[in-house]
Coordinates of C-alpha atoms in Angstrom, one line a residue:
M1 CA 0.0 0.0 0.0
K2 CA 1.4 3.4 -1.0
N3 CA 1.0 6.6 1.1
L4 CA -0.3 9.7 -0.7
V5 CA 1.2 13.0 0.3
I6 CA -0.8 16.1 -0.7
I7 CA 1.3 19.1 -1.6
G8 CA -0.5 22.2 -0.3
V9 CA -2.4 23.1 2.8
G10 CA -5.0 25.6 1.5
G11 CA -8.6 25.3 0.4
F12 CA -7.9 23.4 -2.8
A13 CA -5.7 20.9 -0.8
R14 CA -8.8 20.2 1.4
E15 CA -10.8 19.6 -1.7
V16 CA -8.2 17.2 -3.1
Y17 CA -8.2 15.3 0.2
W18 CA -11.9 14.5 -0.4
H19 CA -11.5 14.0 -4.1
S20 CA -8.9 11.4 -3.3
Q21 CA -11.4 9.4 -1.2
M22 CA -13.6 9.2 -4.3
A23 CA -10.8 8.4 -6.7
S24 CA -9.8 5.1 -8.3
G25 CA -7.1 3.3 -6.1
F26 CA -8.1 4.8 -2.8
D27 CA -7.8 2.2 0.0
S28 CA -6.8 -0.5 -2.5
E29 CA -3.5 0.9 -3.9
W30 CA -2.8 3.8 -1.7
T31 CA -4.1 5.7 1.4
I32 CA -3.8 9.3 2.5
K33 CA -0.7 10.1 4.6
G34 CA -1.1 13.9 5.1
F35 CA -0.2 17.3 3.7
L36 CA 3.0 19.2 2.9
D37 CA 3.4 22.9 3.3
G38 CA 4.4 24.6 0.0
D39 CA 6.6 27.7 -0.1
V40 CA 3.9 30.1 1.3
K41 CA 2.9 30.0 5.0
L42 CA -0.9 30.4 5.6
A43 CA -2.7 31.8 8.6
P44 CA -3.0 29.5 11.6
E45 CA -6.8 29.2 11.2
E46 CA -6.3 27.7 7.7
Y47 CA -4.2 24.8 9.1
A48 CA -6.9 24.2 11.7
K49 CA -9.4 23.4 8.8
L50 CA -7.3 20.5 7.4
P51 CA -8.9 17.1 7.8
G52 CA -7.3 14.1 9.4
D53 CA -5.2 13.6 12.6
N54 CA -2.0 15.7 12.8
P55 CA -2.1 16.0 9.0
V56 CA 0.8 18.4 8.3
L57 CA 3.9 16.3 7.6
G58 CA 6.3 19.3 7.3
D59 CA 7.3 21.5 4.4
I60 CA 8.4 20.6 0.9
D61 CA 12.0 21.7 1.4
S62 CA 12.8 19.6 4.5
Y63 CA 10.5 16.6 4.0
E64 CA 12.4 13.3 3.5
I65 CA 10.7 11.2 0.9
Q66 CA 9.9 7.7 2.0
P67 CA 10.0 4.6 -0.2
D68 CA 6.2 4.1 -0.1
D69 CA 5.3 7.8 -0.7
V70 CA 3.5 9.0 -3.7
F71 CA 2.4 12.6 -4.4
T72 CA -0.3 14.8 -5.8
C73 CA 0.0 18.6 -6.0
A74 CA -3.0 20.6 -4.7
I75 CA -2.0 24.0 -6.0
G76 CA -4.5 25.5 -8.4
T77 CA -2.3 27.9 -10.3
P78 CA 0.2 26.8 -12.9
E79 CA 3.5 28.5 -12.0
P80 CA 3.7 27.7 -8.3
R81 CA 2.3 24.2 -9.1
K82 CA 5.1 23.5 -11.5
K83 CA 7.7 24.8 -9.2
L84 CA 6.6 22.6 -6.3
I85 CA 6.2 19.5 -8.5
E86 CA 9.6 19.9 -9.9
K87 CA 11.1 20.1 -6.4
I88 CA 9.7 16.7 -5.6
L89 CA 10.6 15.2 -8.9
A90 CA 14.2 16.4 -8.4
H91 CA 14.4 14.3 -5.2
G92 CA 13.0 11.2 -6.9
G93 CA 9.4 11.6 -5.8
K94 CA 6.6 9.9 -7.8
F95 CA 3.2 11.3 -8.7
I96 CA 0.0 9.5 -9.2
N97 CA -3.3 10.4 -10.8
I98 CA -6.3 11.5 -8.7
I99 CA -9.3 10.7 -10.9
S100 CA -12.8 10.8 -9.5
E101 CA -14.9 7.7 -10.0
R102 CA -17.6 10.2 -10.9
A103 CA -15.7 11.6 -13.9
H104 CA -16.5 10.2 -17.4
I105 CA -13.4 9.6 -19.6
F106 CA -13.8 8.1 -23.1
P107 CA -11.6 5.0 -23.7
A108 CA -9.6 6.7 -26.5
A109 CA -8.6 9.7 -24.3
K110 CA -4.9 9.9 -23.3
I111 CA -4.3 11.0 -19.7
G112 CA -0.9 12.1 -18.5
N113 CA 0.8 11.5 -15.1
G114 CA 0.1 13.4 -11.9
V115 CA -3.2 14.8 -13.0
I116 CA -6.2 15.7 -10.8
I117 CA -9.6 15.2 -12.4
G118 CA -12.5 16.0 -10.0
L119 CA -16.1 14.8 -9.9
G120 CA -18.5 15.4 -12.8
N121 CA -15.8 16.1 -15.5
G122 CA -16.2 14.8 -19.0
I123 CA -13.3 14.0 -21.3
S124 CA -14.4 13.1 -24.8
D125 CA -12.9 11.0 -27.6
N126 CA -9.3 11.3 -28.6
V127 CA -8.5 14.0 -26.0
T128 CA -5.0 14.4 -24.7
V129 CA -4.5 15.7 -21.2
G130 CA -0.8 16.6 -20.4
D131 CA 1.1 15.7 -17.2
F132 CA 0.2 17.5 -14.0
T133 CA -3.0 19.1 -15.3
V134 CA -5.9 19.9 -13.0
M135 CA -9.6 19.8 -13.9
N136 CA -11.6 20.8 -10.8
N137 CA -15.3 19.9 -11.1
V138 CA -18.0 19.6 -13.8
S139 CA -16.0 20.7 -16.8
Y140 CA -16.0 19.2 -20.3
L141 CA -13.3 18.7 -23.0
G142 CA -14.8 18.1 -26.4
H143 CA -13.4 15.6 -29.0
D144 CA -9.8 16.0 -30.1
V145 CA -8.9 18.6 -27.5
T146 CA -5.3 18.9 -26.4
V147 CA -4.3 20.2 -23.0
G148 CA -0.6 20.9 -22.2
K149 CA 1.3 20.2 -19.0
Y150 CA 0.6 22.1 -15.7
T151 CA -2.6 23.7 -17.0
C152 CA -5.3 24.4 -14.5
I153 CA -9.0 24.2 -15.6
M154 CA -11.5 25.3 -13.0
S155 CA -15.1 24.3 -12.6
H156 CA -17.9 24.5 -15.2
V157 CA -15.5 25.1 -18.1
D158 CA -16.7 24.0 -21.6
V159 CA -14.0 23.4 -24.2
G160 CA -15.2 22.8 -27.8
G161 CA -13.8 20.2 -30.1
R162 CA -10.3 20.4 -31.5
A163 CA -9.3 23.3 -29.2
Q164 CA -5.6 23.4 -28.3
I165 CA -4.7 24.6 -24.9
G166 CA -1.0 25.1 -24.2
E167 CA 1.2 24.5 -21.1
N168 CA 0.9 26.5 -17.9
V169 CA -2.5 27.9 -18.8
F170 CA -5.2 29.0 -16.3
I171 CA -8.8 28.8 -17.3
G172 CA -11.2 30.3 -14.8
S173 CA -14.6 28.9 -13.7
G174 CA -17.5 29.1 -16.2
A175 CA -15.3 29.9 -19.2
I176 CA -16.3 28.7 -22.7
L177 CA -13.8 28.0 -25.4
L178 CA -15.2 27.6 -28.9
P179 CA -14.2 24.7 -31.2
D180 CA -10.7 25.1 -32.8
V181 CA -9.6 27.9 -30.5
K182 CA -5.9 27.9 -29.6
I183 CA -4.6 29.1 -26.2
G184 CA -0.9 29.8 -26.0
D185 CA 1.4 28.7 -23.2
G186 CA 1.1 30.7 -20.0
A187 CA -2.2 32.4 -21.0
Y188 CA -4.9 33.3 -18.4
V189 CA -8.6 33.0 -19.3
G190 CA -10.7 34.9 -16.8
T191 CA -13.8 33.6 -15.1
G192 CA -16.9 33.5 -17.3
S193 CA -15.0 34.5 -20.5
V194 CA -16.1 33.3 -23.9
V195 CA -13.1 32.7 -26.1
L196 CA -13.8 33.1 -29.8
K197 CA -10.3 33.3 -31.3
K198 CA -6.7 32.6 -30.6
V199 CA -5.1 33.7 -27.4
R200 CA -1.4 34.5 -27.6
A201 CA 1.1 33.0 -25.2
G202 CA 1.2 34.9 -21.9
A203 CA -1.9 36.9 -22.6
K204 CA -4.7 37.6 -20.1
V205 CA -8.2 37.7 -21.5
F206 CA -11.6 38.5 -20.0
G207 CA -15.1 39.0 -21.1
N208 CA -17.7 37.9 -23.6
P209 CA -16.3 38.0 -26.1
A210 CA -12.9 37.6 -24.4
V211 CA -10.5 40.4 -25.1
E212 CA -6.9 40.9 -23.9
I213 CA -6.3 43.2 -21.0

């Protein structure tokens, strides 16, 4: 039995704790060990909200990885997420997928390593989801969509067929991406935005229709 260590101690980390208990492999391949502080200290009252008994195992810089440890990263923004994951990888840590049993994934979809796919998500035919991607809850990726590494897709996002989403992209809750849209690496799509055309790398877009700000 492996021991799952959740990187992060904030609100999303608490969500991932409960996602994990509804995920394939829980209590058959791995169980939850606890949480690791990232590189930002939170207020004491936030730590008090964490579930489990004595759940904080230490911080990411001083924690000694054990042979039975596996990891998931519960940070919901791409750049800090990537930074913390790479620290663990550099010390030989291994990541697993946290995929809700209440997600629907078509057989021909290709899912990378270290992803988090929450409840109610749909991943359609011939979709590719890159390593360390997050899909929070109740979002949908249409046929032939590609999603790059470290991208974070929040809740109630609708991505049309053949859309291409780059690496390190953040897509806010309720956003809609039309079919064939291309989102460049490092872009930010604001909450509730409707994306009709290409978004260049590093751009921030908001609104309906989404425009760069």
